[in-house]
């Protein structure tokens, strides 16, 4: 059986990840994780993986994510947003190119999260 270090090293080689450290307030026992609420998946016509027409389920998910993020920020609880982003020269088979780093596809859905403080 592989050791944890070996598994982590293997994953780092296979999955390009930018690592950042973040210190949390030791008084925080809850937090919110938002995953892939980006234009490339949620905004009509914003890319290969985006909806081609308005989608009520996606709209509700974005609205609820933003509502929860505001509530957590108001309570000074941490909010983490993971944004799908890919290097242009690294295919993600079987998916078409999407959410390329530096494009609007890889950005949070506009308007929904703009009022949130980055430091919350």
PDB file of N, CA and C in Angstrom, residues 32-37 79-82:
ATOM      1  N   UNK A  32     -18.200  27.961   4.631  1.00  0.00           N
ATOM      2  CA  UNK A  32     -18.952  27.640   3.422  1.00  0.00           C
ATOM      3  C   UNK A  32     -17.968  27.410   2.288  1.00  0.00           C
ATOM      4  N   UNK A  33     -18.172  26.347   1.535  1.00  0.00           N
ATOM      5  CA  UNK A  33     -17.356  26.056   0.363  1.00  0.00           C
ATOM      6  C   UNK A  33     -18.255  26.161  -0.866  1.00  0.00           C
ATOM      7  N   UNK A  34     -17.870  27.049  -1.778  1.00  0.00           N
ATOM      8  CA  UNK A  34     -18.598  27.237  -3.031  1.00  0.00           C
ATOM      9  C   UNK A  34     -17.722  26.664  -4.137  1.00  0.00           C
ATOM     10  N   UNK A  35     -18.284  25.794  -4.950  1.00  0.00           N
ATOM     11  CA  UNK A  35     -17.495  25.111  -5.975  1.00  0.00           C
ATOM     12  C   UNK A  35     -18.052  25.404  -7.366  1.00  0.00           C
ATOM     13  N   UNK A  36     -17.188  25.962  -8.215  1.00  0.00           N
ATOM     14  CA  UNK A  36     -17.463  26.107  -9.653  1.00  0.00           C
ATOM     15  C   UNK A  36     -18.684  26.949 -10.013  1.00  0.00           C
ATOM     16  N   UNK A  37     -18.984  27.968  -9.229  1.00  0.00           N
ATOM     17  CA  UNK A  37     -20.061  28.890  -9.601  1.00  0.00           C
ATOM     18  C   UNK A  37     -19.422  29.948 -10.505  1.00  0.00           C
ATOM     19  N   UNK A  79     -15.658  31.920   3.970  1.00  0.00           N
ATOM     20  CA  UNK A  79     -16.256  31.474   2.709  1.00  0.00           C
ATOM     21  C   UNK A  79     -15.109  31.178   1.753  1.00  0.00           C
ATOM     22  N   UNK A  80     -15.107  30.000   1.184  1.00  0.00           N
ATOM     23  CA  UNK A  80     -14.090  29.600   0.222  1.00  0.00           C
ATOM     24  C   UNK A  80     -14.766  29.360  -1.121  1.00  0.00           C
ATOM     25  N   UNK A  81     -14.179  29.905  -2.172  1.00  0.00           N
ATOM     26  CA  UNK A  81     -14.719  29.676  -3.515  1.00  0.00           C
ATOM     27  C   UNK A  81     -13.652  28.986  -4.349  1.00  0.00           C
ATOM     28  N   UNK A  82     -13.973  27.811  -4.845  1.00  0.00           N
ATOM     29  CA  UNK A  82     -13.093  27.089  -5.750  1.00  0.00           C
ATOM     30  C   UNK A  82     -13.604  27.335  -7.165  1.00  0.00           C
TER      31      UNK A  82
END
